[in-house]
Amino acid sequence: MRKKGMILILLAAFVIGLTGCRKNDQQDDVFIADDTADLGEGDIGDSAGSDQEETAETPPAEEEEAQAETPPANVEMSEVSAPDADTDVYEIVLGVGSDETQAIVKWYGTNTDAGTVYVAKAAEMGGNTFPTTAQTVNSTVTSADYQSYMVNAATITGLEADTEYCYMVGSGNGWSSLRSFRTGKPGQVDIIVTGDIQLGTGDNDGENVAAWNRIVQDTVAKFPDYNMHLNMGDVTTMAFEDHYVNSINNRLFSDYVTGVVYGNHDAAGDLWNKHFSQPNQSDFAQRDGKANGNFWFKYNGVLFMELNYAIEDLDILVDHKYFIEQTIAANPDCKWRVVLMHYSPFSSVAKYQDYSNQNREYWLQVFEEYDIDVVLNGHDHAYTRSYMIQGGQAQKTDAASVTNPEGILYVTFSSASGSQYHDINPTEYAAKTLQTYTPHISTVNFTENSFQLTVYDANSWEVLDSFEIIKE
Ligand SMILES: [Fe+2]
């Protein structure tokens, strides 16, 4: 009965109009009602889904995609169509899966029974209508411990390379509009990197939310064919649910496979793991009884190892070493090894440098022992690109490209939203430091033989820094 009702609703939506699943569609208006006293300052009605101002500086998309509105002749259509707006679906995050063939999608809804994900190749969609060959995956449902909301989690499998997919999520209580994502070409991954979004600082919160909405729209429009989004931690300031809504209820989190590092501000609550995936979660470095452990994933030959190194508990440092050792032993064939962790061993912010100095020697030894290529960090709200670091020494060169380097590159990404900045105090290890007092969006592009980093000013889209590593 429920399915029949759902199909009728979806058919009605289909009759109303076909919208396709293009990335630059406006985000739907979706909010979680604010009925608790501990949601912090700000009106949730001002959050990410609200009407967004047009910006004069929206960058042109790199490539306009054709929008398929009629079913391909050789594909049989189902009776299932996505509606034009979300109903009872909130904060969809397309989390990273174990590898490039998978994605772990999470969302909030009021359904207590399993929800469903429909996913199909964009080329086989008939506008908003799914083909009969669409993959359906049921979600597991657990309490969000927030009002009457439940956390839905479902793993999409069997994804093919270099393919655009459309999906929707929901339940008998309501469905999302279409979302989409694109998988990487073989041997490649194109990544959007965001530093600390950290909305809800209590300082200009409304303006910061509006700025972040504009940055998300610009970023999604500029990089429609990218495959992944990595956030370096501190998604919110106080880990309140309405702050998560402001930060993640957008296409940057739903239309790119997204990996999120555990930051010290995320540790202020227990919502981080309700929203973000932790494929191959490790027992090492479990924190605070919150089921947050280190995790790893690989994507087209790049091995990503996330370390929950966000709190000053030195006694578990060795856990990270064991985790790296085991992860690399299980994935000996990956050409690139990347560590993701919130705190940098090479901070350029004075108030963080004592801590940075304290554990640097340990990290350098571990990362060199396991032949890590690149370490990506956040937390500073300022940008730092280190020299290649070998044996604790900076390999000083002004070159923007290095070939077959011996050392390791450490990159600390600045604020993606502009909600907070810290002044810089550069060290001898830094090849480039920036405090532009503007938000940054960065890209990282891996091929089998190259790593390319590009840092943009997210207001002007001027390129602020770039660096390349070649492996021959
Ligand atoms: Fe932080």
mmCIF file of C-alpha atoms in Angstrom, residues 19-339:
data_model
loop_
_atom_site.group_PDB
_atom_site.id
_atom_site.type_symbol
_atom_site.label_atom_id
_atom_site.label_comp_id
_atom_site.label_asym_id
_atom_site.label_seq_id
_atom_site.Cartn_x
_atom_site.Cartn_y
_atom_site.Cartn_z
ATOM 1 C CA THR A 19 14.116 18.647 -13.896
ATOM 2 C CA GLY A 20 16.926 16.157 -14.496
ATOM 3 C CA CYS A 21 19.713 15.868 -11.962
ATOM 4 C CA ARG A 22 22.123 18.620 -12.829
ATOM 5 C CA LYS A 23 24.487 19.722 -10.100
ATOM 6 C CA ASN A 24 23.663 23.392 -10.359
ATOM 7 C CA ASP A 25 20.020 22.923 -9.461
ATOM 8 C CA GLN A 26 18.979 25.181 -6.607
ATOM 9 C CA GLN A 27 18.973 23.451 -3.245
ATOM 10 C CA ASP A 28 15.474 22.675 -2.061
ATOM 11 C CA ASP A 29 14.005 24.366 0.974
ATOM 12 C CA VAL A 30 14.450 21.879 3.763
ATOM 13 C CA PHE A 31 14.707 22.662 7.420
ATOM 14 C CA ILE A 32 14.561 20.859 10.677
ATOM 15 C CA ALA A 33 12.213 22.559 13.087
ATOM 16 C CA ASP A 34 13.847 24.188 16.041
ATOM 17 C CA ASP A 35 12.054 23.201 19.210
ATOM 18 C CA THR A 36 14.891 22.715 21.611
ATOM 19 C CA ALA A 37 16.568 25.128 23.954
ATOM 20 C CA ASP A 38 20.100 24.044 23.172
ATOM 21 C CA LEU A 39 20.292 24.805 19.511
ATOM 22 C CA GLY A 40 22.354 27.924 20.091
ATOM 23 C CA GLU A 41 22.025 31.305 18.555
ATOM 24 C CA GLY A 42 20.501 31.968 15.200
ATOM 25 C CA ASP A 43 17.229 31.149 13.519
ATOM 26 C CA ILE A 44 17.207 27.795 11.802
ATOM 27 C CA GLY A 45 14.910 29.310 9.221
ATOM 28 C CA ASP A 46 17.925 31.255 7.990
ATOM 29 C CA SER A 47 19.796 28.071 7.256
ATOM 30 C CA ALA A 48 21.285 26.608 4.129
ATOM 31 C CA GLY A 49 18.097 25.672 2.375
ATOM 32 C CA SER A 50 16.620 29.144 2.462
ATOM 33 C CA ASP A 51 16.353 31.341 -0.572
ATOM 34 C CA GLN A 52 19.796 32.214 -1.715
ATOM 35 C CA GLU A 53 20.921 35.470 -3.213
ATOM 36 C CA GLU A 54 22.211 35.567 -6.728
ATOM 37 C CA THR A 55 25.853 36.466 -6.864
ATOM 38 C CA ALA A 56 27.447 38.568 -9.536
ATOM 39 C CA GLU A 57 30.637 36.579 -9.275
ATOM 40 C CA THR A 58 29.317 33.089 -9.870
ATOM 41 C CA PRO A 59 32.007 31.437 -11.964
ATOM 42 C CA PRO A 60 31.076 29.801 -15.233
ATOM 43 C CA ALA A 61 30.756 26.041 -15.162
ATOM 44 C CA GLU A 62 33.733 24.376 -16.772
ATOM 45 C CA GLU A 63 31.436 22.300 -18.905
ATOM 46 C CA GLU A 64 27.701 22.483 -19.539
ATOM 47 C CA GLU A 65 26.085 19.081 -19.493
ATOM 48 C CA ALA A 66 23.242 18.060 -21.704
ATOM 49 C CA GLN A 67 20.078 17.363 -19.753
ATOM 50 C CA ALA A 68 18.326 14.178 -20.717
ATOM 51 C CA GLU A 69 14.588 14.723 -20.452
ATOM 52 C CA THR A 70 13.373 11.827 -22.522
ATOM 53 C CA PRO A 71 13.994 8.185 -21.743
ATOM 54 C CA PRO A 72 16.578 6.496 -23.969
ATOM 55 C CA ALA A 73 14.782 4.286 -26.504
ATOM 56 C CA ASN A 74 16.439 1.094 -25.319
ATOM 57 C CA VAL A 75 15.817 1.594 -21.592
ATOM 58 C CA GLU A 76 12.578 0.558 -19.942
ATOM 59 C CA MET A 77 11.253 3.143 -17.497
ATOM 60 C CA SER A 78 9.857 2.279 -14.084
ATOM 61 C CA GLU A 79 6.949 4.063 -12.436
ATOM 62 C CA VAL A 80 9.260 5.683 -9.909
ATOM 63 C CA SER A 81 10.084 9.351 -10.318
ATOM 64 C CA ALA A 82 11.745 11.830 -8.029
ATOM 65 C CA PRO A 83 9.694 14.846 -6.935
ATOM 66 C CA ASP A 84 10.867 18.397 -7.510
ATOM 67 C CA ALA A 85 11.306 19.160 -3.821
ATOM 68 C CA ASP A 86 12.380 17.262 -0.727
ATOM 69 C CA THR A 87 9.766 15.967 1.697
ATOM 70 C CA ASP A 88 10.767 14.456 5.056
ATOM 71 C CA VAL A 89 14.371 14.082 3.927
ATOM 72 C CA TYR A 90 17.062 16.238 5.504
ATOM 73 C CA GLU A 91 20.822 16.641 5.387
ATOM 74 C CA ILE A 92 21.636 14.105 2.677
ATOM 75 C CA VAL A 93 25.341 13.277 2.752
ATOM 76 C CA LEU A 94 26.811 11.017 0.079
ATOM 77 C CA GLY A 95 29.632 9.652 2.212
ATOM 78 C CA VAL A 96 32.755 7.969 0.938
ATOM 79 C CA GLY A 97 32.506 4.217 0.616
ATOM 80 C CA SER A 98 35.212 1.626 0.992
ATOM 81 C CA ASP A 99 36.411 2.230 -2.546
ATOM 82 C CA GLU A 100 35.458 3.935 -5.794
ATOM 83 C CA THR A 101 32.665 1.437 -6.481
ATOM 84 C CA GLN A 102 30.750 2.354 -3.323
ATOM 85 C CA ALA A 103 29.159 5.287 -1.518
ATOM 86 C CA ILE A 104 27.482 5.385 1.894
ATOM 87 C CA VAL A 105 24.521 7.769 1.831
ATOM 88 C CA LYS A 106 23.076 9.060 5.098
ATOM 89 C CA TRP A 107 20.070 11.271 5.723
ATOM 90 C CA TYR A 108 17.554 12.221 8.391
ATOM 91 C CA GLY A 109 13.852 11.394 8.112
ATOM 92 C CA THR A 110 10.995 10.555 10.459
ATOM 93 C CA ASN A 111 10.623 7.023 9.063
ATOM 94 C CA THR A 112 11.085 4.284 11.643
ATOM 95 C CA ASP A 113 11.053 1.500 9.048
ATOM 96 C CA ALA A 114 13.784 1.162 6.444
ATOM 97 C CA GLY A 115 14.069 3.917 3.856
ATOM 98 C CA THR A 116 15.239 3.382 0.286
ATOM 99 C CA VAL A 117 17.827 4.744 -2.119
ATOM 100 C CA TYR A 118 17.135 4.639 -5.857
ATOM 101 C CA VAL A 119 20.228 5.083 -8.018
ATOM 102 C CA ALA A 120 20.729 4.839 -11.776
ATOM 103 C CA LYS A 121 23.079 6.052 -14.479
ATOM 104 C CA ALA A 122 22.106 9.547 -15.595
ATOM 105 C CA ALA A 123 22.195 8.374 -19.207
ATOM 106 C CA GLU A 124 19.413 5.894 -18.443
ATOM 107 C CA MET A 125 17.116 8.342 -16.647
ATOM 108 C CA GLY A 126 14.003 9.709 -18.300
ATOM 109 C CA GLY A 127 14.092 13.135 -16.711
ATOM 110 C CA ASN A 128 13.168 12.459 -13.105
ATOM 111 C CA THR A 129 12.040 8.889 -13.823
ATOM 112 C CA PHE A 130 14.205 5.937 -12.903
ATOM 113 C CA PRO A 131 14.722 3.013 -15.295
ATOM 114 C CA THR A 132 13.588 -0.452 -14.247
ATOM 115 C CA THR A 133 17.283 -1.299 -13.909
ATOM 116 C CA ALA A 134 17.751 1.247 -11.103
ATOM 117 C CA GLN A 135 19.550 -0.085 -8.033
ATOM 118 C CA THR A 136 17.489 0.044 -4.868
ATOM 119 C CA VAL A 137 19.090 -0.178 -1.451
ATOM 120 C CA ASN A 138 17.245 -0.244 1.850
ATOM 121 C CA SER A 139 18.582 1.860 4.690
ATOM 122 C CA THR A 140 19.291 0.849 8.230
ATOM 123 C CA VAL A 141 17.509 3.183 10.637
ATOM 124 C CA THR A 142 18.739 4.354 14.023
ATOM 125 C CA SER A 143 17.627 7.178 16.265
ATOM 126 C CA ALA A 144 19.159 10.580 15.633
ATOM 127 C CA ASP A 145 18.513 11.408 19.302
ATOM 128 C CA TYR A 146 17.107 14.648 17.974
ATOM 129 C CA GLN A 147 13.367 15.353 18.051
ATOM 130 C CA SER A 148 11.667 12.491 16.191
ATOM 131 C CA TYR A 149 14.312 12.143 13.495
ATOM 132 C CA MET A 150 15.998 8.931 12.498
ATOM 133 C CA VAL A 151 19.340 8.422 10.796
ATOM 134 C CA ASN A 152 19.093 6.462 7.559
ATOM 135 C CA ALA A 153 22.277 4.845 6.216
ATOM 136 C CA ALA A 154 22.597 2.826 3.010
ATOM 137 C CA THR A 155 25.552 1.628 0.957
ATOM 138 C CA ILE A 156 25.407 2.021 -2.811
ATOM 139 C CA THR A 157 27.568 -0.593 -4.556
ATOM 140 C CA GLY A 158 28.678 -1.530 -8.069
ATOM 141 C CA LEU A 159 29.464 1.992 -9.264
ATOM 142 C CA GLU A 160 31.294 2.119 -12.586
ATOM 143 C CA ALA A 161 34.114 4.476 -13.490
ATOM 144 C CA ASP A 162 33.635 7.778 -15.310
ATOM 145 C CA THR A 163 29.848 7.702 -15.026
ATOM 146 C CA GLU A 164 27.259 10.225 -13.887
ATOM 147 C CA TYR A 165 24.640 8.791 -11.540
ATOM 148 C CA CYS A 166 21.326 10.161 -10.306
ATOM 149 C CA TYR A 167 19.773 9.153 -7.008
ATOM 150 C CA MET A 168 17.000 9.920 -4.597
ATOM 151 C CA VAL A 169 16.432 8.846 -1.013
ATOM 152 C CA GLY A 170 13.383 8.660 1.203
ATOM 153 C CA SER A 171 10.634 6.509 2.600
ATOM 154 C CA GLY A 172 6.878 6.260 2.701
ATOM 155 C CA ASN A 173 6.962 9.552 4.597
ATOM 156 C CA GLY A 174 8.522 11.456 1.695
ATOM 157 C CA TRP A 175 11.266 11.557 -0.892
ATOM 158 C CA SER A 176 14.120 13.773 -1.971
ATOM 159 C CA SER A 177 14.434 15.500 -5.279
ATOM 160 C CA LEU A 178 17.105 14.091 -7.581
ATOM 161 C CA ARG A 179 20.732 14.301 -6.551
ATOM 162 C CA SER A 180 23.646 13.368 -8.796
ATOM 163 C CA PHE A 181 27.313 12.535 -8.693
ATOM 164 C CA ARG A 182 30.057 11.550 -11.079
ATOM 165 C CA THR A 183 32.601 8.784 -10.584
ATOM 166 C CA GLY A 184 36.267 9.271 -11.463
ATOM 167 C CA LYS A 185 37.992 8.232 -14.636
ATOM 168 C CA PRO A 186 40.153 5.107 -14.164
ATOM 169 C CA GLY A 187 43.340 5.982 -12.275
ATOM 170 C CA GLN A 188 42.082 9.472 -11.488
ATOM 171 C CA VAL A 189 40.210 11.367 -8.828
ATOM 172 C CA ASP A 190 39.329 15.056 -8.852
ATOM 173 C CA ILE A 191 38.673 16.384 -5.359
ATOM 174 C CA ILE A 192 37.197 19.584 -3.920
ATOM 175 C CA VAL A 193 38.810 20.305 -0.538
ATOM 176 C CA THR A 194 37.198 22.492 2.120
ATOM 177 C CA GLY A 195 38.862 23.606 5.325
ATOM 178 C CA ASP A 196 36.983 24.378 8.525
ATOM 179 C CA ILE A 197 33.422 25.521 7.711
ATOM 180 C CA GLN A 198 32.722 26.000 11.422
ATOM 181 C CA LEU A 199 29.425 27.868 11.235
ATOM 182 C CA GLY A 200 27.861 29.019 14.493
ATOM 183 C CA THR A 201 30.803 30.911 15.964
ATOM 184 C CA GLY A 202 28.366 33.439 17.442
ATOM 185 C CA ASP A 203 29.958 36.197 15.416
ATOM 186 C CA ASN A 204 28.027 37.322 12.305
ATOM 187 C CA ASP A 205 26.295 33.959 12.041
ATOM 188 C CA GLY A 206 23.636 35.074 9.560
ATOM 189 C CA GLU A 207 26.184 36.619 7.226
ATOM 190 C CA ASN A 208 28.407 33.550 7.517
ATOM 191 C CA VAL A 209 25.573 31.203 6.572
ATOM 192 C CA ALA A 210 24.696 33.379 3.567
ATOM 193 C CA ALA A 211 28.343 33.502 2.523
ATOM 194 C CA TRP A 212 28.675 29.722 2.809
ATOM 195 C CA ASN A 213 25.532 29.203 0.716
ATOM 196 C CA ARG A 214 26.992 31.422 -1.993
ATOM 197 C CA ILE A 215 30.378 29.637 -1.845
ATOM 198 C CA VAL A 216 28.698 26.233 -2.167
ATOM 199 C CA GLN A 217 26.710 27.369 -5.184
ATOM 200 C CA ASP A 218 29.809 28.810 -6.855
ATOM 201 C CA THR A 219 31.888 25.729 -6.101
ATOM 202 C CA VAL A 220 29.329 23.253 -7.391
ATOM 203 C CA ALA A 221 28.890 25.344 -10.551
ATOM 204 C CA LYS A 222 32.644 25.601 -11.103
ATOM 205 C CA PHE A 223 33.498 21.919 -10.601
ATOM 206 C CA PRO A 224 30.502 19.926 -11.894
ATOM 207 C CA ASP A 225 32.585 16.956 -13.034
ATOM 208 C CA TYR A 226 34.602 16.491 -9.852
ATOM 209 C CA ASN A 227 34.317 13.168 -8.029
ATOM 210 C CA MET A 228 34.934 13.799 -4.364
ATOM 211 C CA HIS A 229 34.652 16.382 -1.601
ATOM 212 C CA LEU A 230 36.988 16.233 1.393
ATOM 213 C CA ASN A 231 36.386 18.413 4.444
ATOM 214 C CA MET A 232 39.235 18.802 6.903
ATOM 215 C CA GLY A 233 37.090 18.876 10.067
ATOM 216 C CA ASP A 234 35.263 21.364 12.276
ATOM 217 C CA VAL A 235 32.078 21.389 10.248
ATOM 218 C CA THR A 236 30.396 23.343 13.041
ATOM 219 C CA THR A 237 31.444 25.283 16.120
ATOM 220 C CA MET A 238 29.287 23.657 18.803
ATOM 221 C CA ALA A 239 28.118 20.484 17.006
ATOM 222 C CA PHE A 240 24.454 21.551 17.290
ATOM 223 C CA GLU A 241 22.073 20.044 14.771
ATOM 224 C CA ASP A 242 20.994 23.407 13.343
ATOM 225 C CA HIS A 243 24.621 24.240 12.701
ATOM 226 C CA TYR A 244 25.057 20.968 10.808
ATOM 227 C CA VAL A 245 21.997 21.899 8.741
ATOM 228 C CA ASN A 246 23.637 25.200 7.832
ATOM 229 C CA SER A 247 26.909 23.548 6.901
ATOM 230 C CA ILE A 248 25.935 20.322 5.133
ATOM 231 C CA ASN A 249 22.396 20.633 3.784
ATOM 232 C CA ASN A 250 23.628 21.399 0.295
ATOM 233 C CA ARG A 251 24.846 19.883 -2.951
ATOM 234 C CA LEU A 252 28.495 19.943 -1.963
ATOM 235 C CA PHE A 253 27.684 17.186 0.531
ATOM 236 C CA SER A 254 24.999 15.354 -1.479
ATOM 237 C CA ASP A 255 26.393 15.517 -5.011
ATOM 238 C CA TYR A 256 30.017 14.499 -4.397
ATOM 239 C CA VAL A 257 31.239 11.469 -2.535
ATOM 240 C CA THR A 258 32.260 13.205 0.672
ATOM 241 C CA GLY A 259 34.843 12.325 3.315
ATOM 242 C CA VAL A 260 34.842 14.364 6.524
ATOM 243 C CA VAL A 261 37.706 14.496 9.020
ATOM 244 C CA TYR A 262 36.876 14.506 12.736
ATOM 245 C CA GLY A 263 37.714 17.927 14.173
ATOM 246 C CA ASN A 264 37.990 19.171 17.748
ATOM 247 C CA HIS A 265 34.753 21.174 17.413
ATOM 248 C CA ASP A 266 32.954 18.132 15.987
ATOM 249 C CA ALA A 267 33.941 16.422 19.242
ATOM 250 C CA ALA A 268 31.754 18.899 21.147
ATOM 251 C CA GLY A 269 28.728 16.710 20.378
ATOM 252 C CA ASP A 270 27.911 13.254 19.088
ATOM 253 C CA LEU A 271 26.367 14.102 15.723
ATOM 254 C CA TRP A 272 29.452 13.779 13.532
ATOM 255 C CA ASN A 273 29.119 10.040 13.047
ATOM 256 C CA LYS A 274 25.377 10.338 12.440
ATOM 257 C CA HIS A 275 26.040 12.384 9.324
ATOM 258 C CA PHE A 276 29.364 11.139 7.952
ATOM 259 C CA SER A 277 30.587 7.742 6.826
ATOM 260 C CA GLN A 278 33.527 5.870 8.307
ATOM 261 C CA PRO A 279 34.329 3.047 5.876
ATOM 262 C CA ASN A 280 36.759 0.443 7.189
ATOM 263 C CA GLN A 281 36.445 1.952 10.636
ATOM 264 C CA SER A 282 39.238 0.890 12.950
ATOM 265 C CA ASP A 283 39.196 -0.026 16.606
ATOM 266 C CA PHE A 284 42.284 2.102 16.964
ATOM 267 C CA ALA A 285 41.854 5.603 18.368
ATOM 268 C CA GLN A 286 38.208 5.262 19.336
ATOM 269 C CA ARG A 287 37.191 8.440 21.105
ATOM 270 C CA ASP A 288 34.909 9.312 23.967
ATOM 271 C CA GLY A 289 32.549 6.402 23.477
ATOM 272 C CA LYS A 290 31.212 8.121 20.361
ATOM 273 C CA ALA A 291 32.037 5.295 17.947
ATOM 274 C CA ASN A 292 34.449 7.498 16.050
ATOM 275 C CA GLY A 293 37.555 5.587 15.031
ATOM 276 C CA ASN A 294 40.176 6.064 12.389
ATOM 277 C CA PHE A 295 38.955 4.931 8.986
ATOM 278 C CA TRP A 296 40.308 4.444 5.501
ATOM 279 C CA PHE A 297 39.072 4.301 1.941
ATOM 280 C CA LYS A 298 40.681 4.045 -1.450
ATOM 281 C CA TYR A 299 39.678 5.606 -4.721
ATOM 282 C CA ASN A 300 41.270 4.768 -8.089
ATOM 283 C CA GLY A 301 44.674 3.951 -6.615
ATOM 284 C CA VAL A 302 44.763 6.639 -3.917
ATOM 285 C CA LEU A 303 44.688 5.407 -0.296
ATOM 286 C CA PHE A 304 43.142 7.859 2.191
ATOM 287 C CA MET A 305 43.742 7.304 5.916
ATOM 288 C CA GLU A 306 41.724 9.477 8.312
ATOM 289 C CA LEU A 307 43.205 9.933 11.778
ATOM 290 C CA ASN A 308 40.908 11.130 14.551
ATOM 291 C CA TYR A 309 43.695 13.227 15.921
ATOM 292 C CA ALA A 310 41.798 16.163 17.288
ATOM 293 C CA ILE A 311 42.187 16.054 21.025
ATOM 294 C CA GLU A 312 45.396 16.293 23.009
ATOM 295 C CA ASP A 313 45.531 12.739 24.305
ATOM 296 C CA LEU A 314 49.063 11.681 23.657
ATOM 297 C CA ASP A 315 48.615 8.169 24.993
ATOM 298 C CA ILE A 316 46.823 7.070 21.841
ATOM 299 C CA LEU A 317 49.376 8.421 19.403
ATOM 300 C CA VAL A 318 50.717 4.914 18.920
ATOM 301 C CA ASP A 319 47.227 3.766 17.877
ATOM 302 C CA HIS A 320 47.583 5.873 14.772
ATOM 303 C CA LYS A 321 50.867 4.193 13.898
ATOM 304 C CA TYR A 322 49.315 0.720 14.228
ATOM 305 C CA PHE A 323 46.343 1.842 12.140
ATOM 306 C CA ILE A 324 48.579 3.136 9.348
ATOM 307 C CA GLU A 325 50.663 -0.030 9.429
ATOM 308 C CA GLN A 326 47.633 -2.307 9.152
ATOM 309 C CA THR A 327 45.929 -0.181 6.507
ATOM 310 C CA ILE A 328 48.961 -0.106 4.242
ATOM 311 C CA ALA A 329 49.509 -3.844 4.714
ATOM 312 C CA ALA A 330 45.917 -4.387 3.538
ATOM 313 C CA ASN A 331 46.325 -2.052 0.555
ATOM 314 C CA PRO A 332 49.846 -2.550 -0.794
ATOM 315 C CA ASP A 333 48.889 -1.711 -4.362
ATOM 316 C CA CYS A 334 47.837 1.939 -3.918
ATOM 317 C CA LYS A 335 50.112 4.325 -5.766
ATOM 318 C CA TRP A 336 49.463 7.290 -3.459
ATOM 319 C CA ARG A 337 49.188 7.356 0.332
ATOM 320 C CA VAL A 338 47.353 10.308 1.856
ATOM 321 C CA VAL A 339 46.815 11.065 5.555
#
